[in-house]
Amino acid sequence: MSPSFTPATKSYSIASIPADGIGPEVVEAGVEVLKALADQLQSFKLEFTDYDWSSETYKKTGKYIPDGGLEQLKKHDAILFGAVGAPDVPDHISLWGLRLAICQPFQQYANVRPTRVLPGTQSPLRNCKEGDLDWVIIRENSEGEYAGQGGRSHRGCAWETATEVSIFTRHAITRLMRFAFETARSRPRKLLTVVTKSNAQRNGMVLWDEVAAEVAGEFPDVTVDKMLVDAMTTRMVLKPETIDTIVATNLHADILSDLAAALAGSIGIAPTSNLDPTREHPSMFEPIHGSAFDITGKGVANPVATFWTAAEMLAWLGEKEAADRLMESVERVCVSGVMTADLGGSATTKEVTAAVVADILGGKAAKTA
Ligand code: NAI
Ligand code: MG
């Protein structure tokens, strides 16, 4: 028999955790689009395993993640996550029970949040022209203000006390800064803004600035500037074109990235990646938005954030061409006007999804009803 030269098709194992609220609606849409893309391109395969870890599971069993759950999760190449949070579970229980319970042990220390105004959509900023707002926010995702250190004493007394201690380590700042500088270097403008608050916070934030300055020495080709977080909010609104890559602490970047998403048009389009750059653990990909109780079950959630999230996941897995192809389809569908209400359109989640699938498969974007 003659040897076969057909290259082996790569296959990726994806864990999907839709969880709460609109999470299942947008993850279902994301999986549908990813399957269409894999079918169309035939250059890779995707296998999905669903995990029903959610606030419902928590209410039934007392746990978000069952015993041995993280070991199971570790076997996958990537995790596609929806959103966690339910009206009848305190938010700190749901967030720490599921999302942070994955991010922290898996050392997904770099949280990456690209933002730009998609063609066919509009920024609420009056003078924002196409290309003015094209940013990547790198968020420290393992320590800082969300390190989980602190305590409460004298509960219920008038002298009740609580502490919320921020942790900043040279190790974690250095690895995050290197990742941020590398990201800035990979983009055409090679421009990094280090966000800080070292005027008021004179320990952790000063270490943050010092390590940033040291790491900057390794990247002479990257232009770096430093900005206090409060001033950063005004710069984002008034001079979006002066910004490219941003690095900030866990709390600061959490807030700045919601602002960024709103300035780009809607929180319904923004993706985020929780990366373990060492690739020892699988990385986790999710839309920025939460479980959105106000629109859950109405079929109007914008699936674009999850599509962009899926594209980021493909790029991380090494399927950059497929990722670009997916974003091109999403952009064409936006330009065609098939958009959900948050972007000013009247399409449903399913209609936007069908339009993106049709574009991927080479058909015409489905018309809105
Ligand atoms: P949210 O992001 O769920 O909703 C904020 C607003 O944006 C709502 O008006 C919502 O309808 C709208 N929105 C969000 N996603 C949308 C989409 N895809 N399409 C159209 N509109 C969309 O934030 P909120 O209300 O502060 O939190 C709700 C719950 O979600 C809470 O329990 C919170 O803890 C949780 N949450 C979870 C996150 C996660 O799992 N990573 C992130 C943020 C919040
Ligand atoms: Mg947030």
Short mmCIF file of C-alpha atoms and ligand atoms in Angstrom, two decimals:
data_model
loop_
_atom_site.label_atom_id
_atom_site.label_comp_id
_atom_site.label_asym_id
_atom_site.label_seq_id
_atom_site.Cartn_x
_atom_site.Cartn_y
_atom_site.Cartn_z
CA MET A 1 0.00 0.00 0.00
CA SER A 2 1.26 3.47 -0.78
CA PRO A 3 1.76 5.70 2.23
CA SER A 4 -0.99 8.20 2.86
CA PHE A 5 -0.01 11.84 3.07
CA THR A 6 -3.33 13.08 4.36
CA PRO A 7 -2.46 15.25 7.37
CA ALA A 8 -4.14 14.15 10.60
CA THR A 9 -7.01 16.45 11.49
CA LYS A 10 -6.48 18.02 14.88
CA SER A 11 -9.20 17.43 17.39
CA TYR A 12 -9.83 19.64 20.40
CA SER A 13 -11.76 18.66 23.48
CA ILE A 14 -13.84 21.56 24.80
CA ALA A 15 -15.58 21.64 28.18
CA SER A 16 -18.70 23.76 28.06
CA ILE A 17 -20.10 25.24 31.27
CA PRO A 18 -23.17 27.32 30.35
CA ALA A 19 -24.20 27.83 34.02
CA ASP A 20 -26.79 30.53 34.81
CA GLY A 21 -29.22 33.06 33.33
CA ILE A 22 -28.49 33.82 29.67
CA GLY A 23 -25.33 31.67 29.92
CA PRO A 24 -27.04 28.57 28.44
CA GLU A 25 -28.67 30.67 25.67
CA VAL A 26 -25.41 32.22 24.47
CA VAL A 27 -23.25 29.11 24.94
CA GLU A 28 -25.73 27.06 22.87
CA ALA A 29 -25.42 29.72 20.14
CA GLY A 30 -21.61 29.67 20.42
CA VAL A 31 -21.43 25.88 20.13
CA GLU A 32 -23.74 25.92 17.09
CA VAL A 33 -21.53 28.45 15.32
CA LEU A 34 -18.32 26.59 16.23
CA LYS A 35 -19.75 23.32 14.90
CA ALA A 36 -20.73 25.01 11.62
CA LEU A 37 -17.23 26.45 11.31
CA ALA A 38 -15.53 23.09 11.95
CA ASP A 39 -17.88 21.42 9.42
CA GLN A 40 -17.20 24.05 6.80
CA LEU A 41 -13.42 24.23 7.17
CA GLN A 42 -12.77 20.49 7.77
CA SER A 43 -9.29 21.42 9.08
CA PHE A 44 -9.95 20.59 12.74
CA LYS A 45 -12.51 18.83 14.91
CA LEU A 46 -14.19 19.97 18.09
CA GLU A 47 -15.62 17.65 20.74
CA PHE A 48 -17.80 19.22 23.38
CA THR A 49 -18.50 17.91 26.88
CA ASP A 50 -21.22 19.71 28.81
CA TYR A 51 -20.98 20.29 32.53
CA ASP A 52 -24.20 21.29 34.30
CA TRP A 53 -22.38 23.18 37.07
CA SER A 54 -24.60 26.12 37.98
CA SER A 55 -26.49 27.87 40.76
CA GLU A 56 -29.27 25.27 40.29
CA THR A 57 -26.75 22.50 41.02
CA TYR A 58 -25.51 24.47 44.00
CA LYS A 59 -29.02 24.83 45.40
CA LYS A 60 -29.58 21.07 45.06
CA THR A 61 -26.19 19.75 46.20
CA GLY A 62 -24.51 22.59 48.12
CA LYS A 63 -21.65 22.61 45.60
CA TYR A 64 -21.01 24.33 42.29
CA ILE A 65 -18.20 21.94 41.36
CA PRO A 66 -18.61 18.31 42.41
CA ASP A 67 -15.75 16.40 44.07
CA GLY A 68 -13.15 15.57 41.42
CA GLY A 69 -14.66 18.13 39.03
CA LEU A 70 -11.47 20.10 38.50
CA GLU A 71 -9.59 16.89 37.66
CA GLN A 72 -12.16 16.17 34.94
CA LEU A 73 -11.95 19.72 33.64
CA LYS A 74 -8.16 19.55 33.49
CA LYS A 75 -8.35 16.91 30.73
CA HIS A 76 -9.87 19.32 28.21
CA ASP A 77 -7.99 21.61 25.82
CA ALA A 78 -10.16 24.63 26.66
CA ILE A 79 -13.24 25.68 28.61
CA LEU A 80 -16.17 27.65 27.16
CA PHE A 81 -17.99 29.34 30.01
CA GLY A 82 -21.35 31.19 30.04
CA ALA A 83 -22.05 33.22 33.17
CA VAL A 84 -22.67 32.51 36.82
CA GLY A 85 -25.01 34.34 39.19
CA ALA A 86 -28.60 33.83 40.36
CA PRO A 87 -31.00 36.22 42.07
CA ASP A 88 -31.38 33.92 45.10
CA VAL A 89 -27.68 33.16 45.68
CA PRO A 90 -25.35 35.91 47.00
CA ASP A 91 -23.00 36.98 44.19
CA HIS A 92 -19.84 36.34 46.22
CA ILE A 93 -20.94 32.72 46.75
CA SER A 94 -21.62 32.10 43.04
CA LEU A 95 -18.51 33.89 41.78
CA TRP A 96 -16.15 32.18 44.24
CA GLY A 97 -18.03 28.87 43.93
CA LEU A 98 -17.61 28.49 40.18
CA ARG A 99 -15.69 31.05 38.17
CA LEU A 100 -12.90 31.90 40.61
CA ALA A 101 -12.83 28.25 41.74
CA ILE A 102 -11.61 27.44 38.23
CA CYS A 103 -9.47 30.53 37.42
CA GLN A 104 -7.40 30.48 40.58
CA PRO A 105 -6.34 26.80 40.89
CA PHE A 106 -5.74 26.66 37.12
CA GLN A 107 -3.49 29.74 37.42
CA GLN A 108 -5.29 31.50 34.59
CA TYR A 109 -3.36 34.60 35.57
CA ALA A 110 -3.81 36.65 32.43
CA ASN A 111 -7.29 37.87 31.65
CA VAL A 112 -7.42 39.30 28.14
CA ARG A 113 -10.21 41.63 27.01
CA PRO A 114 -10.11 42.93 23.46
CA THR A 115 -12.51 45.76 22.64
CA ARG A 116 -13.30 47.48 19.40
CA VAL A 117 -16.27 49.00 17.63
CA LEU A 118 -17.51 46.32 15.23
CA PRO A 119 -18.39 47.47 11.70
CA GLY A 120 -22.08 48.26 11.39
CA THR A 121 -22.34 49.14 15.10
CA GLN A 122 -21.88 52.44 16.91
CA SER A 123 -20.00 53.75 19.91
CA PRO A 124 -21.99 56.03 22.22
CA LEU A 125 -19.02 58.45 21.94
CA ARG A 126 -20.09 61.22 19.59
CA ASN A 127 -16.75 61.69 17.81
CA CYS A 128 -15.50 58.11 17.80
CA LYS A 129 -14.51 57.18 14.25
CA GLU A 130 -13.89 53.62 13.04
CA GLY A 131 -10.48 52.47 14.30
CA ASP A 132 -10.33 55.07 17.12
CA LEU A 133 -11.36 52.51 19.70
CA ASP A 134 -9.32 49.33 19.30
CA TRP A 135 -7.93 48.22 22.65
CA VAL A 136 -6.80 45.14 24.54
CA ILE A 137 -7.08 45.20 28.30
CA ILE A 138 -4.83 42.77 30.21
CA ARG A 139 -6.18 42.11 33.68
CA GLU A 140 -4.24 40.50 36.53
CA ASN A 141 -6.40 37.48 37.30
CA SER A 142 -4.78 35.64 40.20
CA GLU A 143 -4.29 37.98 43.15
CA GLY A 144 -4.54 41.71 43.91
CA GLU A 145 -7.82 42.93 45.34
CA TYR A 146 -9.52 39.57 44.63
CA ALA A 147 -6.96 37.43 46.46
CA GLY A 148 -9.60 36.34 48.94
CA GLN A 149 -7.62 37.49 51.99
CA GLY A 150 -9.47 39.10 54.85
CA GLY A 151 -11.97 38.35 57.51
CA ARG A 152 -14.87 39.51 59.63
CA SER A 153 -15.18 39.74 63.37
CA HIS A 154 -17.77 40.97 65.89
CA ARG A 155 -20.60 40.04 63.54
CA GLY A 156 -23.74 42.04 64.08
CA CYS A 157 -22.18 44.34 66.67
CA ALA A 158 -21.90 48.07 66.26
CA TRP A 159 -18.11 47.57 66.21
CA GLU A 160 -18.24 44.88 63.53
CA THR A 161 -15.02 44.82 61.51
CA ALA A 162 -14.11 43.50 58.06
CA THR A 163 -10.86 43.50 56.12
CA GLU A 164 -10.30 42.92 52.41
CA VAL A 165 -6.57 42.63 51.93
CA SER A 166 -4.98 43.12 48.50
CA ILE A 167 -2.02 40.90 47.73
CA PHE A 168 0.68 41.92 45.27
CA THR A 169 3.63 39.61 44.67
CA ARG A 170 6.73 40.22 42.57
CA HIS A 171 6.21 36.79 40.98
CA ALA A 172 2.64 37.47 39.81
CA ILE A 173 3.27 41.06 38.70
CA THR A 174 6.36 40.07 36.71
CA ARG A 175 4.66 37.25 34.77
CA LEU A 176 1.62 39.44 34.05
CA MET A 177 3.73 42.42 32.93
CA ARG A 178 5.75 40.19 30.57
CA PHE A 179 2.49 38.91 29.08
CA ALA A 180 1.18 42.49 28.70
CA PHE A 181 4.37 43.74 27.05
CA GLU A 182 4.34 40.75 24.69
CA THR A 183 0.72 41.51 23.78
CA ALA A 184 1.56 45.17 23.15
CA ARG A 185 4.56 44.12 21.02
CA SER A 186 2.34 41.86 18.90
CA ARG A 187 0.09 44.77 17.94
CA PRO A 188 0.98 47.37 15.27
CA ARG A 189 1.22 50.37 17.63
CA LYS A 190 3.40 48.64 20.28
CA LEU A 191 1.94 50.91 22.94
CA LEU A 192 1.25 49.89 26.55
CA THR A 193 -0.45 51.91 29.28
CA VAL A 194 0.23 50.73 32.83
CA VAL A 195 -2.75 51.63 35.03
CA THR A 196 -1.97 52.27 38.69
CA LYS A 197 -3.08 54.04 41.86
CA SER A 198 0.33 54.45 43.45
CA ASN A 199 -0.37 57.99 44.63
CA ALA A 200 -2.88 56.79 47.24
CA GLN A 201 -1.87 53.14 47.66
CA ARG A 202 1.77 53.29 48.59
CA ASN A 203 2.77 49.63 48.95
CA GLY A 204 1.28 47.13 46.51
CA MET A 205 0.76 49.71 43.77
CA VAL A 206 4.31 51.04 44.13
CA LEU A 207 5.66 47.48 43.73
CA TRP A 208 3.37 47.16 40.68
CA ASP A 209 4.93 50.32 39.13
CA GLU A 210 8.49 49.24 39.95
CA VAL A 211 8.09 45.80 38.37
CA ALA A 212 6.42 47.38 35.31
CA ALA A 213 9.45 49.68 34.90
CA GLU A 214 11.86 46.73 35.26
CA VAL A 215 10.02 44.59 32.71
CA ALA A 216 9.83 47.59 30.34
CA GLY A 217 13.64 47.31 30.12
CA GLU A 218 13.20 43.90 28.41
CA PHE A 219 10.94 45.44 25.74
CA PRO A 220 12.75 48.53 24.37
CA ASP A 221 10.56 48.46 21.25
CA VAL A 222 7.34 48.96 23.27
CA THR A 223 6.33 52.51 24.17
CA VAL A 224 5.01 52.57 27.72
CA ASP A 225 3.12 55.16 29.71
CA LYS A 226 1.65 55.19 33.22
CA MET A 227 -1.79 56.41 34.20
CA LEU A 228 -3.73 56.67 37.45
CA VAL A 229 -6.93 54.64 37.20
CA ASP A 230 -9.25 57.60 37.77
CA ALA A 231 -7.56 59.62 35.04
CA MET A 232 -7.71 56.52 32.81
CA THR A 233 -11.52 56.60 32.80
CA THR A 234 -11.56 60.12 31.41
CA ARG A 235 -8.88 59.31 28.83
CA MET A 236 -10.94 56.32 27.63
CA VAL A 237 -13.95 58.55 27.09
CA LEU A 238 -12.25 61.68 25.75
CA LYS A 239 -9.18 60.37 23.87
CA PRO A 240 -9.86 56.74 22.91
CA GLU A 241 -7.49 57.00 19.94
CA THR A 242 -4.46 57.51 22.26
CA ILE A 243 -4.87 54.04 23.80
CA ASP A 244 -3.85 50.60 22.54
CA THR A 245 -2.89 47.93 25.13
CA ILE A 246 -3.74 48.45 28.80
CA VAL A 247 -2.48 46.49 31.82
CA ALA A 248 -4.25 46.85 35.16
CA THR A 249 -4.92 45.09 38.46
CA ASN A 250 -7.75 42.64 39.02
CA LEU A 251 -10.17 45.27 40.36
CA HIS A 252 -9.13 48.18 38.16
CA ALA A 253 -9.32 46.14 34.97
CA ASP A 254 -12.66 44.63 36.02
CA ILE A 255 -14.16 48.12 36.09
CA LEU A 256 -12.27 49.55 33.10
CA SER A 257 -13.28 46.62 30.89
CA ASP A 258 -17.01 47.11 31.52
CA LEU A 259 -16.52 50.78 30.62
CA ALA A 260 -14.57 49.72 27.53
CA ALA A 261 -17.34 47.34 26.47
CA ALA A 262 -19.99 50.03 26.86
CA LEU A 263 -17.88 52.54 24.91
CA ALA A 264 -17.54 49.98 22.11
CA GLY A 265 -21.31 49.75 21.81
CA SER A 266 -22.59 47.08 24.21
CA ILE A 267 -21.54 44.69 26.92
CA GLY A 268 -23.27 42.10 24.70
CA ILE A 269 -20.33 41.96 22.27
CA ALA A 270 -17.29 41.81 24.56
CA PRO A 271 -15.25 38.62 25.02
CA THR A 272 -12.71 37.63 27.63
CA SER A 273 -10.06 34.94 27.94
CA ASN A 274 -8.70 33.60 31.22
CA LEU A 275 -5.31 32.31 30.13
CA ASP A 276 -2.70 30.10 31.71
CA PRO A 277 0.13 31.22 29.40
CA THR A 278 2.27 28.27 30.61
CA ARG A 279 -0.42 25.96 29.07
CA GLU A 280 -0.12 23.62 32.04
CA HIS A 281 -3.88 23.99 32.60
CA PRO A 282 -6.68 24.58 30.11
CA SER A 283 -7.62 28.22 29.62
CA MET A 284 -11.19 29.46 30.00
CA PHE A 285 -13.11 31.65 27.56
CA GLU A 286 -16.30 33.57 28.37
CA PRO A 287 -18.30 36.64 27.41
CA ILE A 288 -17.64 39.59 29.74
CA HIS A 289 -21.29 39.94 30.63
CA GLY A 290 -23.04 38.21 33.52
CA SER A 291 -26.20 36.13 33.69
CA ALA A 292 -28.50 39.11 32.89
CA PHE A 293 -31.62 38.10 34.84
CA ASP A 294 -33.61 40.93 33.24
CA ILE A 295 -33.51 39.30 29.79
CA THR A 296 -33.12 35.60 30.68
CA GLY A 297 -35.50 33.32 28.77
CA LYS A 298 -36.64 36.09 26.41
CA GLY A 299 -34.45 34.91 23.56
CA VAL A 300 -32.95 38.37 23.02
CA ALA A 301 -29.47 37.97 24.53
CA ASN A 302 -26.76 39.13 22.16
CA PRO A 303 -24.70 36.06 21.21
CA VAL A 304 -21.91 38.14 19.61
CA ALA A 305 -19.82 38.29 22.81
CA THR A 306 -19.84 34.49 22.85
CA PHE A 307 -18.99 34.28 19.13
CA TRP A 308 -16.03 36.62 19.66
CA THR A 309 -15.14 34.54 22.75
CA ALA A 310 -15.23 31.40 20.57
CA ALA A 311 -12.90 33.10 18.08
CA GLU A 312 -10.46 33.99 20.87
CA MET A 313 -10.57 30.34 21.99
CA LEU A 314 -9.79 29.09 18.48
CA ALA A 315 -6.87 31.52 18.18
CA TRP A 316 -5.47 30.30 21.52
CA LEU A 317 -5.76 26.68 20.33
CA GLY A 318 -3.69 27.62 17.27
CA GLU A 319 -6.57 27.91 14.78
CA LYS A 320 -6.00 31.57 13.91
CA GLU A 321 -7.39 31.25 10.39
CA ALA A 322 -10.65 29.79 11.68
CA ALA A 323 -10.83 32.51 14.31
CA ASP A 324 -10.44 35.23 11.67
CA ARG A 325 -13.03 33.54 9.50
CA LEU A 326 -15.52 33.49 12.38
CA MET A 327 -14.99 37.21 13.14
CA GLU A 328 -15.39 38.10 9.46
CA SER A 329 -18.78 36.34 9.47
CA VAL A 330 -19.82 38.10 12.68
CA GLU A 331 -18.82 41.48 11.20
CA ARG A 332 -20.67 40.85 7.94
CA VAL A 333 -23.80 39.94 9.88
CA CYS A 334 -23.50 43.16 11.95
CA VAL A 335 -23.07 45.22 8.77
CA SER A 336 -26.17 43.52 7.32
CA GLY A 337 -28.16 44.91 10.26
CA VAL A 338 -29.05 41.59 11.90
CA MET A 339 -28.47 42.70 15.49
CA THR A 340 -30.10 42.30 18.89
CA ALA A 341 -31.81 45.16 20.74
CA ASP A 342 -28.75 46.14 22.81
CA LEU A 343 -27.09 47.16 19.51
CA GLY A 344 -30.21 48.92 18.28
CA GLY A 345 -31.53 46.02 16.19
CA SER A 346 -34.62 43.84 16.51
CA ALA A 347 -33.23 40.33 15.89
CA THR A 348 -33.42 37.49 18.40
CA THR A 349 -30.50 35.39 19.65
CA LYS A 350 -31.54 32.60 17.28
CA GLU A 351 -31.82 34.93 14.26
CA VAL A 352 -28.34 36.37 14.80
CA THR A 353 -26.97 32.84 15.27
CA ALA A 354 -28.69 31.58 12.11
CA ALA A 355 -27.31 34.55 10.16
CA VAL A 356 -23.74 33.86 11.33
CA VAL A 357 -24.09 30.12 10.58
CA ALA A 358 -25.46 30.94 7.11
CA ASP A 359 -22.54 33.28 6.44
CA ILE A 360 -20.03 30.65 7.57
CA LEU A 361 -21.62 28.07 5.32
CA GLY A 362 -21.43 30.53 2.45
CA GLY A 363 -25.12 31.38 2.31
CA LYS A 364 -26.68 34.76 2.71
CA ALA A 365 -27.27 36.30 6.12
CA ALA A 366 -30.80 35.48 7.25
CA LYS A 367 -33.18 38.43 7.21
CA THR A 368 -34.61 39.77 10.43
CA ALA A 369 -38.28 39.20 10.98
P1 NAI B 1 -24.94 41.57 33.52
O1 NAI B 1 -23.78 41.63 32.59
O2 NAI B 1 -25.56 40.26 33.72
O3 NAI B 1 -26.07 42.60 32.98
C1 NAI B 1 -25.87 44.00 32.90
C2 NAI B 1 -26.83 44.58 31.85
O4 NAI B 1 -26.35 44.24 30.54
C3 NAI B 1 -28.24 44.02 31.95
O5 NAI B 1 -29.16 45.05 31.65
C4 NAI B 1 -28.27 42.96 30.87
O6 NAI B 1 -29.54 42.72 30.33
C5 NAI B 1 -27.33 43.52 29.82
N1 NAI B 1 -26.67 42.43 29.10
C6 NAI B 1 -25.71 41.59 29.58
N2 NAI B 1 -25.36 40.69 28.65
C7 NAI B 1 -26.12 40.94 27.56
C8 NAI B 1 -26.23 40.32 26.28
N3 NAI B 1 -25.48 39.26 25.92
N4 NAI B 1 -27.13 40.84 25.42
C9 NAI B 1 -27.88 41.89 25.74
N5 NAI B 1 -27.83 42.52 26.92
C10 NAI B 1 -26.96 42.05 27.84
O7 NAI B 1 -24.44 42.19 34.90
P2 NAI B 1 -25.20 42.29 36.32
O8 NAI B 1 -26.63 42.60 36.08
O9 NAI B 1 -24.38 43.19 37.13
O10 NAI B 1 -25.07 40.85 36.96
C11 NAI B 1 -26.05 39.82 36.88
C12 NAI B 1 -25.47 38.56 37.51
O11 NAI B 1 -24.38 38.10 36.73
C13 NAI B 1 -24.93 38.75 38.93
O12 NAI B 1 -25.26 37.60 39.67
C14 NAI B 1 -23.44 38.86 38.73
O13 NAI B 1 -22.71 38.43 39.86
C15 NAI B 1 -23.24 37.90 37.58
N6 NAI B 1 -22.02 38.17 36.79
C16 NAI B 1 -21.30 37.09 36.39
C17 NAI B 1 -20.19 37.24 35.60
C18 NAI B 1 -19.45 36.02 35.17
O14 NAI B 1 -19.96 34.93 35.24
N7 NAI B 1 -18.24 36.15 34.67
C19 NAI B 1 -19.75 38.57 35.15
C20 NAI B 1 -20.61 39.65 35.58
C21 NAI B 1 -21.69 39.45 36.37
MG MG B 2 -16.93 42.53 35.74
#
